[in-house]
Amino acid sequence: MSSTETSRTPFDPAVLFKAVFLAVVAVFVLVPLLATLLGGFKSLGELRVNPFGLPRRWEWQNYADILFSSRYWQLLRNSLIISTLTVTLTLIVASMAAFTFAHVRFYGSSMLLSYLTLGLLFPAATAVLPLFIKVRDLGLLDTYFGVALPQVAFSLAMSVLLLRRFFKDIPYELLEAALVDGCSYIKFFRYVTLPLSRPILATVGTITFVNSWNAYLLPLVMLNTDALYPWPLGIMVYQGEYSSEWHLILAFITLTILPTIILFLLAQKHIVAGLTAGAVKG
Amino acid sequence: MARRAASVSAMDVAGELPQVAERGPSWDGRLTVLILFLPPALLLFTLFVVLPIGEAAWYSAFNWNGFGRPTNWIGFDNYRFVLETRAFWLALRNNGLIIAVSLAIQLPLALTLALMLAERFRGAVALRMLFFMPYILAEIATGLIFSFVYDGDYGLVASIWRSFGAEPPHLLASTDTAMLAVLIVVVWKYFGFHMMLFIAALQGLDKSLIEAARIDGATRSQALRHVVIPLLYPTIRLSVFFAIVGSLQLFDLVMPLTRGGPADSSNTLVSFLYNNGISRMRVGYGSAIGVILFTICVTFAFTYKRWFMRDE
């Protein structure tokens, strides 16, 4: 359908239909987002009579109050700590395992890999109650690690698969030559495999980060102290406290999804690559 | 066993066994790697994923609040209690509704958009990113945004209602409309993900097949129906798989919208599990729900794999 380029044609119903269709979907997606952003700039009174339009008076104070509150930054800090822990551990643990599965032949290799990749199937909710008890027994309840370690475990299956597929493309001859020259597997991993694999490491890292940054159920179960809450938990508490003061809640929502949107714009290539690599083969 | 290994990509990868022959110069080096590199992943995975799932099955046989050791063995009674609860069947029905909407509305919408946006034209990339944006947002944020949209006093829907001079409804507070409201958010949130899968697949298609069809006299819609769509079948099957597995596990989106209410009318299996098992620490009962969810997911995955994805 390259008809859009032939704009000399005076009227093409297909193009018109397409434009209208895309516009309708765009409005469907955009309106809730824009209303949230703009709603944060309104007073509660104005929000009620004018929820769609531009604010008549821009209430910068709504946003300023949140930006100058320690609460907001504490939530972001907690989320950042948990997500960074999760990503770092996932990348280390998964890349080591993926390297072994890609380059070291041993008895039971395929069985262990299948065992690990079964994890793609398991619903996290099934494990969450026993996981709570286990984390409690390990003394990790109400700690960042109590959230991060299960998150790492649940992200391993996909990460190992993606990394292994990439590692396998590094020619075995390269490893062989290095080994003959007296290089060890571990050095090869550290000085050849990892540097060559930056794109896939970035992809796996970004996906893991987004998942961890947005996660709700695990932190909800593992954390009891407000001071440790990541932002999805914090924003639910905030909403509970300010139940119908929607102008403040909307400003708070906008400011908490802002980091996500910035990350997305910076790393969209890696995010999309990760999703489609996990799904589409070849 | 390796070949049966469930998941989509897992199968795919497990199939192509390492072609690296036993020609590694040093066995010692390999042993060191095996000892150092594999255990962390296997240990974490076993400890935090596999064991808890086994333990869920074990705990489900007890009447237990999670403190001390489980001692009050009641066999399959928890399962009986779950199956006798009306709210469980409501939750199951709701998961069914989410799956139905995903398959009947979301995927066709995603496919249509992908066909439109896979071509190059001004604004195509921007629109792709815009449509993908809801997927990137946290479920919690999405849920809160829509609880504003649906709010009966301040929300967008309410103001549209008022502009017609009608008394605005509280959609999320009514057992008749709460689930419908949730379903709309599900479409809003996830259609972009499936669109991206389709776009990626379309860009990977062999264009010469489509050109050949056109040269042979096929109209655009014929080429679409008889060439492009069949070439997309593998991706469509995958997309259906993701939609169903995702629908079965939906939770985060429901919490900020309705918490499963009113009167359990918008519970999903996981919010039902949360509200009964975790909020009240009824570990045995909650674990039974978890095991039922697990059984549904795994049975579905294996059946689907077997029936629809055999050739992949």
Coordinates of C-alpha atoms in Angstrom, one line a residue:
Chain A
M1 CA 0.0 0.0 0.0
S2 CA 2.4 2.7 -1.1
S3 CA -0.5 4.9 -2.0
T4 CA 0.4 7.6 0.5
E5 CA 3.4 8.6 -1.7
T6 CA 1.2 9.2 -4.8
S7 CA -0.3 12.3 -3.3
R8 CA -1.0 13.6 -6.8
T9 CA -4.1 11.4 -6.9
P10 CA -6.8 13.9 -5.9
F11 CA -8.9 11.5 -3.8
D12 CA -8.4 8.0 -2.6
P13 CA -11.0 6.7 -0.1
A14 CA -8.6 4.1 1.2
V15 CA -6.2 6.8 2.3
L16 CA -9.0 8.8 3.9
F17 CA -10.2 5.7 5.7
K18 CA -6.7 5.0 6.9
A19 CA -6.1 8.5 8.1
V20 CA -9.4 8.6 10.0
F21 CA -8.8 5.2 11.6
L22 CA -5.3 6.1 12.7
A23 CA -6.6 9.5 14.1
V24 CA -9.3 7.8 16.1
V25 CA -6.9 5.3 17.7
A26 CA -4.4 8.1 18.4
V27 CA -7.1 10.1 20.1
F28 CA -8.1 7.0 22.1
V29 CA -4.5 6.6 23.3
L30 CA -3.7 10.3 23.8
V31 CA -6.7 11.7 25.6
P32 CA -6.2 9.9 28.9
L33 CA -2.5 10.7 28.9
L34 CA -3.0 14.4 28.0
A35 CA -5.8 14.7 30.5
T36 CA -3.6 13.4 33.2
L37 CA -0.7 15.7 32.4
L38 CA -3.0 18.8 32.1
G39 CA -5.2 17.8 35.0
G40 CA -2.2 18.2 37.2
F41 CA -2.1 21.9 36.3
K42 CA -5.6 22.6 37.3
S43 CA -7.3 23.3 40.5
L44 CA -9.8 20.7 41.8
G45 CA -12.7 23.1 41.0
E46 CA -11.6 23.6 37.4
L47 CA -10.9 19.9 36.9
R48 CA -14.6 19.3 37.5
V49 CA -15.9 21.7 35.0
N50 CA -13.0 21.5 32.5
P51 CA -11.4 18.1 32.5
F52 CA -10.4 18.1 28.8
G53 CA -9.2 21.5 27.9
L54 CA -6.1 23.5 28.7
P55 CA -6.0 25.0 32.2
R56 CA -7.4 28.5 32.4
R57 CA -4.9 29.2 35.2
W58 CA -1.8 27.0 35.3
E59 CA -1.4 25.8 38.8
W60 CA 2.3 25.1 38.8
Q61 CA 2.1 24.7 42.6
N62 CA 0.6 21.2 42.3
Y63 CA 3.7 20.0 40.5
A64 CA 6.1 22.1 42.6
D65 CA 4.8 20.8 45.9
I66 CA 5.5 17.2 44.8
L67 CA 8.9 18.0 43.3
F68 CA 9.9 19.6 46.5
S69 CA 8.7 16.8 48.7
S70 CA 11.1 14.3 50.0
R71 CA 8.4 11.6 49.5
Y72 CA 8.5 11.8 45.7
W73 CA 12.3 11.4 45.6
Q74 CA 12.3 8.7 48.2
L75 CA 10.0 6.6 46.0
L76 CA 12.1 7.1 42.9
R77 CA 15.3 6.3 44.9
N78 CA 13.8 3.1 46.2
S79 CA 12.7 2.0 42.8
L80 CA 16.1 2.9 41.4
I81 CA 17.9 0.8 44.0
I82 CA 15.6 -2.2 43.5
S83 CA 15.8 -2.0 39.7
T84 CA 19.5 -1.5 39.6
L85 CA 20.1 -4.4 42.0
T86 CA 17.8 -6.6 39.9
V87 CA 19.4 -5.6 36.5
T88 CA 23.0 -6.0 37.8
L89 CA 22.4 -9.4 39.3
T90 CA 20.4 -10.6 36.3
L91 CA 23.1 -9.6 33.9
I92 CA 25.9 -11.2 35.8
V93 CA 24.1 -14.4 36.7
A94 CA 22.4 -14.8 33.3
S95 CA 25.4 -14.1 31.2
M96 CA 27.5 -16.6 33.0
A97 CA 24.9 -19.3 32.6
A98 CA 24.3 -18.3 29.0
F99 CA 28.0 -18.5 28.2
T100 CA 28.2 -22.0 29.7
F101 CA 25.2 -23.2 27.7
A102 CA 26.6 -21.6 24.5
H103 CA 30.2 -22.6 24.6
V104 CA 30.8 -25.4 27.1
R105 CA 29.7 -28.9 26.2
F106 CA 28.8 -31.1 29.1
Y107 CA 26.5 -34.0 29.9
G108 CA 23.0 -32.7 30.8
S109 CA 23.5 -29.3 29.2
S110 CA 20.3 -29.4 27.2
M111 CA 18.3 -30.8 30.1
L112 CA 19.5 -28.0 32.5
L113 CA 18.7 -25.4 29.8
S114 CA 15.2 -26.8 29.4
Y115 CA 14.7 -26.8 33.2
L116 CA 15.7 -23.1 33.3
T117 CA 13.5 -22.1 30.4
L118 CA 10.4 -23.8 31.9
G119 CA 10.5 -20.6 34.0
L120 CA 8.9 -18.8 31.1
L121 CA 5.7 -20.6 31.8
F122 CA 5.3 -20.3 35.5
P123 CA 2.8 -17.7 36.7
A124 CA 4.6 -15.7 39.4
A125 CA 1.3 -15.4 41.4
T126 CA 1.4 -19.2 42.2
A127 CA 4.8 -18.8 43.9
V128 CA 4.1 -15.6 45.7
L129 CA 2.8 -17.0 49.0
P130 CA 5.5 -19.6 49.5
L131 CA 8.0 -17.0 48.3
F132 CA 6.8 -14.7 51.0
I133 CA 7.4 -17.4 53.6
K134 CA 10.8 -18.3 52.2
V135 CA 12.0 -14.6 52.1
R136 CA 10.7 -14.2 55.6
D137 CA 12.6 -17.3 56.8
L138 CA 15.8 -16.0 55.1
G139 CA 15.4 -12.8 57.0
L140 CA 15.0 -10.8 53.9
L141 CA 11.5 -9.5 54.4
D142 CA 11.4 -5.7 54.2
T143 CA 14.7 -5.4 52.5
Y144 CA 15.6 -4.4 48.9
F145 CA 17.2 -7.8 48.3
G146 CA 14.0 -9.6 49.4
V147 CA 12.4 -8.0 46.3
A148 CA 15.3 -8.1 44.0
L149 CA 16.4 -11.7 44.4
P150 CA 13.0 -13.2 43.4
Q151 CA 12.8 -10.7 40.5
V152 CA 16.2 -11.9 39.3
A153 CA 15.1 -15.5 39.5
F154 CA 12.0 -14.8 37.5
S155 CA 13.8 -12.9 34.8
L156 CA 16.5 -15.5 34.3
A157 CA 14.7 -17.8 31.9
M158 CA 14.2 -15.1 29.2
S159 CA 17.5 -13.5 29.8
V160 CA 19.5 -16.7 29.5
L161 CA 17.7 -17.6 26.3
L162 CA 18.3 -14.3 24.7
L163 CA 22.0 -14.1 25.8
R164 CA 22.7 -17.6 24.8
R165 CA 21.4 -17.2 21.3
F166 CA 23.6 -14.1 20.9
F167 CA 26.7 -15.8 22.4
K168 CA 26.4 -18.7 20.1
D169 CA 27.0 -16.4 17.2
I170 CA 30.5 -15.6 18.5
P171 CA 32.5 -18.1 16.4
Y172 CA 33.7 -21.1 18.3
E173 CA 37.0 -20.8 16.4
L174 CA 37.7 -17.6 18.2
L175 CA 37.3 -19.4 21.6
E176 CA 39.4 -22.3 20.3
A177 CA 42.2 -20.1 19.2
A178 CA 42.2 -18.2 22.4
L179 CA 42.3 -21.4 24.5
V180 CA 45.2 -22.7 22.4
D181 CA 47.0 -19.5 23.2
G182 CA 46.6 -20.2 26.9
C183 CA 43.6 -17.9 27.5
S184 CA 41.1 -19.4 30.0
Y185 CA 37.4 -19.7 29.4
I186 CA 36.8 -17.2 32.1
K187 CA 39.2 -14.6 30.6
F188 CA 37.6 -15.2 27.2
F189 CA 34.2 -14.6 28.7
R190 CA 35.4 -11.5 30.4
Y191 CA 37.5 -9.9 27.6
V192 CA 35.8 -11.2 24.4
T193 CA 32.3 -12.4 25.0
L194 CA 31.0 -9.6 27.2
P195 CA 32.5 -6.7 25.2
L196 CA 31.2 -8.2 21.9
S197 CA 27.7 -8.6 23.4
R198 CA 27.0 -5.0 24.5
P199 CA 23.9 -4.7 22.3
I200 CA 22.2 -7.8 23.7
L201 CA 23.3 -6.9 27.2
A202 CA 21.7 -3.5 26.8
T203 CA 18.5 -5.1 25.5
V204 CA 18.2 -7.7 28.3
G205 CA 19.2 -5.0 30.9
T206 CA 16.5 -2.5 29.6
I207 CA 13.7 -5.1 29.6
T208 CA 14.7 -6.3 33.1
F209 CA 14.8 -2.7 34.3
V210 CA 11.4 -1.8 32.9
N211 CA 9.8 -4.9 34.4
S212 CA 11.4 -4.3 37.8
W213 CA 10.7 -0.6 37.7
N214 CA 7.0 -1.2 37.1
A215 CA 6.6 -4.3 39.3
Y216 CA 3.8 -4.2 41.9
L217 CA 2.9 -7.7 43.3
L218 CA 6.3 -8.8 44.6
P219 CA 7.1 -5.5 46.4
L220 CA 3.6 -5.4 47.8
V221 CA 4.1 -8.8 49.4
M222 CA 7.7 -8.4 50.5
L223 CA 7.8 -4.8 51.8
N224 CA 5.9 -3.5 54.9
T225 CA 7.7 -0.2 55.5
D226 CA 6.6 2.9 53.6
A227 CA 10.2 4.2 53.6
L228 CA 11.2 1.2 51.4
Y229 CA 8.3 1.4 48.9
P230 CA 9.1 1.7 45.2
W231 CA 6.9 4.1 43.3
P232 CA 4.0 1.8 42.2
L233 CA 3.4 1.0 45.9
G234 CA 3.9 4.6 47.0
I235 CA 1.5 6.0 44.4
M236 CA -1.2 3.7 45.6
V237 CA -0.7 4.9 49.2
Y238 CA -0.7 8.5 47.9
Q239 CA -3.9 7.9 46.0
G240 CA -5.5 6.5 49.2
E241 CA -4.5 9.5 51.2
Y242 CA -5.7 12.1 48.7
S243 CA -8.7 10.0 47.6
S244 CA -10.7 12.6 45.7
E245 CA -8.1 15.4 45.2
W246 CA -7.6 14.4 41.7
H247 CA -5.5 17.4 40.7
L248 CA -2.8 16.4 43.1
I249 CA -3.0 12.7 42.2
L250 CA -2.8 13.5 38.5
A251 CA 0.3 15.6 39.1
F252 CA 1.8 12.8 41.1
I253 CA 1.0 10.2 38.4
T254 CA 2.5 12.4 35.8
L255 CA 5.7 12.9 37.7
T256 CA 6.1 9.2 38.5
I257 CA 5.6 8.1 34.9
L258 CA 7.9 10.7 33.5
P259 CA 11.1 8.7 34.2
T260 CA 9.5 5.7 32.5
I261 CA 8.7 7.8 29.4
I262 CA 12.2 9.4 29.3
L263 CA 13.7 5.9 29.6
F264 CA 11.5 4.7 26.8
L265 CA 12.5 7.5 24.5
L266 CA 16.2 6.9 25.3
A267 CA 16.1 3.1 25.0
Q268 CA 13.1 2.4 22.7
K269 CA 15.4 0.5 20.3
H270 CA 16.5 -1.9 23.0
I271 CA 13.0 -2.3 24.4
V272 CA 11.4 -3.1 21.1
A273 CA 14.3 -5.4 20.2
G274 CA 14.0 -7.2 23.4
L275 CA 10.3 -7.8 23.1
T276 CA 10.4 -9.0 19.5
A277 CA 13.6 -11.0 20.0
G278 CA 11.8 -12.9 22.7
A279 CA 8.8 -13.5 20.5
V280 CA 9.7 -13.6 16.8
K281 CA 12.2 -16.1 15.7
G282 CA 15.0 -15.8 13.2
Chain B
M1 CA 11.9 -34.1 27.6
A2 CA 14.0 -31.4 26.1
R3 CA 11.7 -31.3 23.1
R4 CA 8.6 -31.1 25.2
A5 CA 10.0 -28.2 27.3
A6 CA 7.0 -26.0 27.2
S7 CA 7.5 -22.5 26.3
V8 CA 7.7 -21.1 22.8
S9 CA 11.2 -19.9 22.7
A10 CA 12.4 -22.6 25.0
M11 CA 11.4 -25.2 22.5
D12 CA 13.0 -23.4 19.7
V13 CA 16.3 -23.1 21.5
A14 CA 16.3 -26.5 23.1
G15 CA 15.9 -28.0 19.6
E16 CA 19.2 -26.7 18.2
L17 CA 21.6 -28.5 20.6
P18 CA 25.1 -27.1 20.9
Q19 CA 27.0 -28.0 17.8
V20 CA 30.2 -27.3 19.7
A21 CA 31.9 -30.6 19.6
E22 CA 34.1 -32.1 22.3
R23 CA 37.1 -30.5 21.0
G24 CA 37.7 -28.0 23.7
P25 CA 41.5 -28.2 24.4
S26 CA 41.2 -28.1 28.2
W27 CA 38.7 -30.1 30.2
D28 CA 40.0 -28.5 33.4
G29 CA 39.0 -25.1 32.1
R30 CA 35.6 -26.3 31.3
L31 CA 35.2 -27.8 34.7
T32 CA 36.0 -24.5 36.4
V33 CA 33.5 -22.7 34.3
L34 CA 30.8 -25.3 35.1
I35 CA 31.5 -25.0 38.8
L36 CA 31.6 -21.2 38.8
F37 CA 29.2 -20.1 36.1
L38 CA 26.1 -22.4 36.3
P39 CA 25.3 -22.7 40.0
P40 CA 24.3 -19.1 40.7
A41 CA 21.6 -19.2 38.0
L42 CA 20.4 -22.7 38.9
L43 CA 20.4 -21.9 42.6
L44 CA 18.4 -18.7 42.3
F45 CA 16.0 -20.2 39.9
T46 CA 15.4 -23.3 42.0
L47 CA 15.2 -21.5 45.3
F48 CA 12.8 -18.7 44.2
V49 CA 10.9 -20.1 41.3
V50 CA 10.7 -23.9 41.3
L51 CA 10.7 -24.6 45.0
P52 CA 7.9 -22.1 45.8
I53 CA 5.7 -23.6 43.2
G54 CA 6.2 -27.1 44.7
E55 CA 5.6 -25.6 48.1
A56 CA 2.4 -24.0 47.0
A57 CA 1.2 -27.5 46.2
W58 CA 2.3 -28.7 49.6
Y59 CA 0.8 -25.8 51.6
S60 CA -2.5 -26.1 49.7
A61 CA -3.1 -29.3 51.7
F62 CA -3.1 -27.4 55.0
N63 CA -5.3 -25.0 56.9
W64 CA -2.5 -22.6 57.8
N65 CA -2.0 -18.9 58.4
G66 CA 1.7 -18.9 57.5
F67 CA 3.1 -18.9 61.1
G68 CA 5.0 -21.8 62.6
R69 CA 5.0 -25.0 60.7
P70 CA 2.0 -26.2 58.7
T71 CA 0.4 -29.0 60.8
N72 CA -3.3 -28.8 60.2
W73 CA -3.5 -31.2 57.3
I74 CA -6.9 -31.0 55.5
G75 CA -6.1 -32.8 52.2
F76 CA -8.0 -31.4 49.2
D77 CA -10.4 -29.4 51.3
N78 CA -8.9 -26.1 50.3
Y79 CA -9.6 -26.9 46.6
R80 CA -13.2 -27.8 47.5
F81 CA -13.6 -24.5 49.4
V82 CA -12.2 -22.6 46.4
L83 CA -14.4 -24.4 43.9
E84 CA -17.5 -23.8 46.2
T85 CA -16.9 -20.0 46.2
R86 CA -19.0 -18.0 43.8
A87 CA -16.2 -15.4 43.6
F88 CA -13.8 -17.9 42.2
W89 CA -16.1 -18.7 39.3
L90 CA -16.7 -15.0 38.7
A91 CA -12.9 -14.5 38.6
L92 CA -12.6 -17.4 36.2
R93 CA -15.3 -15.9 34.0
N94 CA -13.6 -12.5 34.1
N95 CA -10.3 -14.1 32.9
G96 CA -12.4 -15.7 30.1
L97 CA -13.8 -12.3 29.2
I98 CA -10.4 -10.7 29.1
I99 CA -9.2 -13.5 26.8
A100 CA -12.2 -13.1 24.6
V101 CA -11.8 -9.3 24.3
S102 CA -8.1 -9.8 23.6
L103 CA -8.7 -12.2 20.8
A104 CA -11.8 -10.6 19.3
I105 CA -10.9 -6.9 19.6
Q106 CA -7.3 -6.4 20.6
L107 CA -5.5 -8.6 18.1
P108 CA -7.5 -7.6 15.0
L109 CA -7.0 -4.0 16.0
A110 CA -3.3 -4.6 16.4
L111 CA -3.0 -6.4 13.1
T112 CA -4.9 -3.7 11.2
L113 CA -2.7 -1.0 12.7
A114 CA 0.5 -3.0 12.0
L115 CA -0.5 -3.4 8.3
M116 CA -1.0 0.3 8.1
L117 CA 2.1 1.3 10.0
A118 CA 4.6 -1.2 8.7
E119 CA 4.9 1.0 5.6
R120 CA 7.0 4.1 5.5
F121 CA 5.2 7.4 5.5
R122 CA 5.5 10.6 7.3
G123 CA 4.4 10.1 10.9
A124 CA 4.4 6.2 10.8
V125 CA 7.2 5.8 13.3
A126 CA 5.8 8.5 15.6
L127 CA 2.4 6.7 15.6
R128 CA 4.0 3.4 16.3
M129 CA 5.7 4.8 19.3
L130 CA 2.6 6.5 20.5
F131 CA 0.6 3.3 20.3
F132 CA 3.3 1.4 22.0
M133 CA 3.5 3.9 24.9
P134 CA 0.7 2.5 27.0
Y135 CA 2.5 -0.8 27.1
I136 CA 5.6 0.8 28.6
L137 CA 3.6 2.5 31.4
A138 CA 3.3 0.6 34.6
E139 CA 0.0 -1.2 35.1
I140 CA -0.5 0.7 38.3
A141 CA -0.1 4.1 36.6
T142 CA -2.4 3.0 33.8
G143 CA -5.0 1.8 36.3
L144 CA -4.9 5.1 38.2
I145 CA -5.1 7.2 35.0
F146 CA -8.3 5.3 34.1
S147 CA -9.7 5.5 37.6
F148 CA -9.6 9.2 36.9
V149 CA -11.1 8.8 33.4
Y150 CA -14.0 6.8 34.9
D151 CA -14.4 8.9 38.1
G152 CA -18.1 9.8 38.4
D153 CA -17.4 13.4 39.7
Y154 CA -14.3 14.6 38.0
G155 CA -13.6 12.1 35.3
L156 CA -13.7 12.5 31.5
V157 CA -16.5 10.1 31.0
A158 CA -18.6 11.9 33.6
S159 CA -18.1 15.3 31.9
I160 CA -19.1 13.8 28.6
W161 CA -22.3 12.5 30.3
R162 CA -23.0 15.9 31.9
S163 CA -22.6 17.7 28.6
F164 CA -25.6 15.7 27.5
G165 CA -27.4 16.8 30.6
A166 CA -27.4 13.4 32.2
E167 CA -26.4 12.3 35.7
P168 CA -22.9 10.7 35.3
P169 CA -22.5 7.1 36.2
H170 CA -19.9 5.7 38.6
L171 CA -18.7 3.0 36.2
L172 CA -16.2 1.4 38.6
A173 CA -18.6 1.3 41.5
S174 CA -21.3 -0.7 39.7
T175 CA -21.3 -4.5 39.4
D176 CA -22.8 -4.1 36.0
T177 CA -20.1 -1.9 34.5
A178 CA -16.9 -2.4 36.5
M179 CA -15.7 -5.3 34.4
L180 CA -16.5 -3.6 31.1
A181 CA -14.5 -0.6 32.2
V182 CA -11.6 -2.9 33.1
L183 CA -11.8 -4.6 29.6
I184 CA -11.5 -1.2 27.8
V185 CA -8.3 -0.4 29.8
V186 CA -6.9 -3.9 28.9
V187 CA -7.3 -3.0 25.2
W188 CA -5.9 0.4 25.6
K189 CA -2.8 -0.9 27.4
Y190 CA -1.9 -4.0 25.4
F191 CA -2.8 -3.5 21.8
G192 CA 0.4 -1.6 21.1
F193 CA 2.5 -4.6 22.2
H194 CA 0.8 -6.9 19.7
M195 CA 1.0 -4.3 17.0
M196 CA 4.8 -4.2 17.5
L197 CA 5.1 -7.9 17.2
F198 CA 3.2 -7.8 13.9
I199 CA 5.2 -4.9 12.6
A200 CA 8.4 -6.8 13.4
A201 CA 7.1 -9.8 11.6
L202 CA 5.9 -7.8 8.6
Q203 CA 9.3 -6.2 8.2
G204 CA 10.9 -9.6 8.2
L205 CA 8.6 -10.9 5.4
D206 CA 10.0 -11.8 2.1
K207 CA 8.7 -8.9 -0.1
S208 CA 9.2 -10.8 -3.3
L209 CA 6.3 -13.2 -2.5
I210 CA 3.9 -10.3 -2.3
E211 CA 5.3 -8.7 -5.4
A212 CA 5.0 -12.0 -7.2
A213 CA 1.3 -12.2 -6.2
R214 CA 0.7 -8.7 -7.4
I215 CA 2.4 -9.4 -10.7
D216 CA 0.3 -12.5 -11.1
G217 CA -2.8 -10.2 -11.0
A218 CA -3.8 -10.4 -7.3
T219 CA -5.5 -7.3 -6.0
R220 CA -4.1 -5.7 -2.9
S221 CA -6.7 -7.3 -0.7
Q222 CA -6.3 -10.7 -2.3
A223 CA -2.5 -10.4 -1.8
L224 CA -3.2 -9.5 1.8
R225 CA -5.6 -12.3 2.5
H226 CA -3.8 -15.1 0.6
V227 CA -0.2 -14.2 1.0
V228 CA 0.5 -11.7 3.8
I229 CA -1.8 -13.1 6.5
P230 CA -0.8 -16.7 6.0
L231 CA 2.9 -15.6 6.2
L232 CA 2.0 -14.0 9.5
Y233 CA 0.4 -17.1 11.0
P234 CA 3.4 -18.0 13.2
T235 CA 3.3 -14.5 14.7
I236 CA -0.4 -14.5 15.1
R237 CA -0.3 -17.9 16.9
L238 CA 2.4 -16.4 19.2
S239 CA 0.4 -13.3 19.8
V240 CA -2.6 -15.4 20.7
F241 CA -0.4 -17.3 23.1
F242 CA 0.9 -14.2 24.8
A243 CA -2.6 -12.7 25.0
I244 CA -4.0 -15.7 26.7
V245 CA -1.1 -16.3 29.1
G246 CA -1.1 -12.6 29.9
S247 CA -4.8 -12.4 30.4
L248 CA -4.7 -15.3 32.8
Q249 CA -2.2 -13.5 35.0
L250 CA -3.7 -10.0 35.0
F251 CA -3.5 -8.3 38.4
D252 CA -1.7 -5.0 38.6
L253 CA -4.2 -3.3 36.3
V254 CA -7.2 -4.4 38.4
M255 CA -5.9 -3.2 41.7
P256 CA -6.0 0.6 41.2
L257 CA -9.2 0.4 39.2
T258 CA -11.5 -1.7 41.4
R259 CA -9.5 -4.1 43.6
G260 CA -11.6 -6.8 42.2
G261 CA -14.9 -5.2 43.4
P262 CA -17.6 -4.2 43.7
A263 CA -18.8 -7.5 45.2
D264 CA -16.0 -9.5 43.5
S265 CA -17.5 -8.5 40.1
S266 CA -14.2 -7.6 38.5
N267 CA -11.8 -10.0 40.2
T268 CA -9.3 -11.9 38.1
L269 CA -7.8 -15.2 39.4
V270 CA -4.7 -13.4 40.7
S271 CA -6.7 -10.6 42.4
F272 CA -8.9 -13.3 43.9
L273 CA -5.7 -15.0 45.1
Y274 CA -4.4 -11.8 46.5
N275 CA -7.6 -10.7 48.3
N276 CA -8.1 -14.1 49.9
G277 CA -4.7 -15.7 50.3
I278 CA -2.3 -12.8 50.8
S279 CA -4.4 -10.0 52.4
R280 CA -5.7 -12.4 55.0
M281 CA -2.7 -14.7 55.0
R282 CA -4.8 -17.8 54.4
V283 CA -1.8 -19.6 53.0
G284 CA -3.4 -22.9 52.3
Y285 CA -6.4 -21.5 50.6
G286 CA -4.3 -19.0 48.6
S287 CA -1.9 -21.7 47.6
A288 CA -4.8 -23.8 46.3
I289 CA -5.9 -20.9 44.1
G290 CA -2.2 -20.5 42.9
V291 CA -2.0 -24.2 42.1
I292 CA -5.3 -24.0 40.1
L293 CA -3.9 -21.0 38.2
F294 CA -0.7 -22.9 37.6
T295 CA -2.5 -25.9 36.3
I296 CA -4.6 -23.8 33.9
C297 CA -1.5 -21.9 32.6
V298 CA 0.6 -25.0 32.1
T299 CA -2.2 -27.1 30.6
F300 CA -3.0 -24.4 28.2
A301 CA 0.6 -23.8 27.2
F302 CA 1.3 -27.5 26.5
T303 CA -2.0 -28.0 24.7
Y304 CA -1.6 -24.9 22.6
K305 CA 2.0 -25.8 21.8
R306 CA 0.9 -29.2 20.7
W307 CA -2.1 -28.3 18.6
F308 CA -1.2 -25.0 17.1
M309 CA 2.6 -24.7 17.1
R310 CA 3.6 -28.2 16.2
D311 CA 5.5 -27.2 13.0
E312 CA 7.6 -24.6 14.7

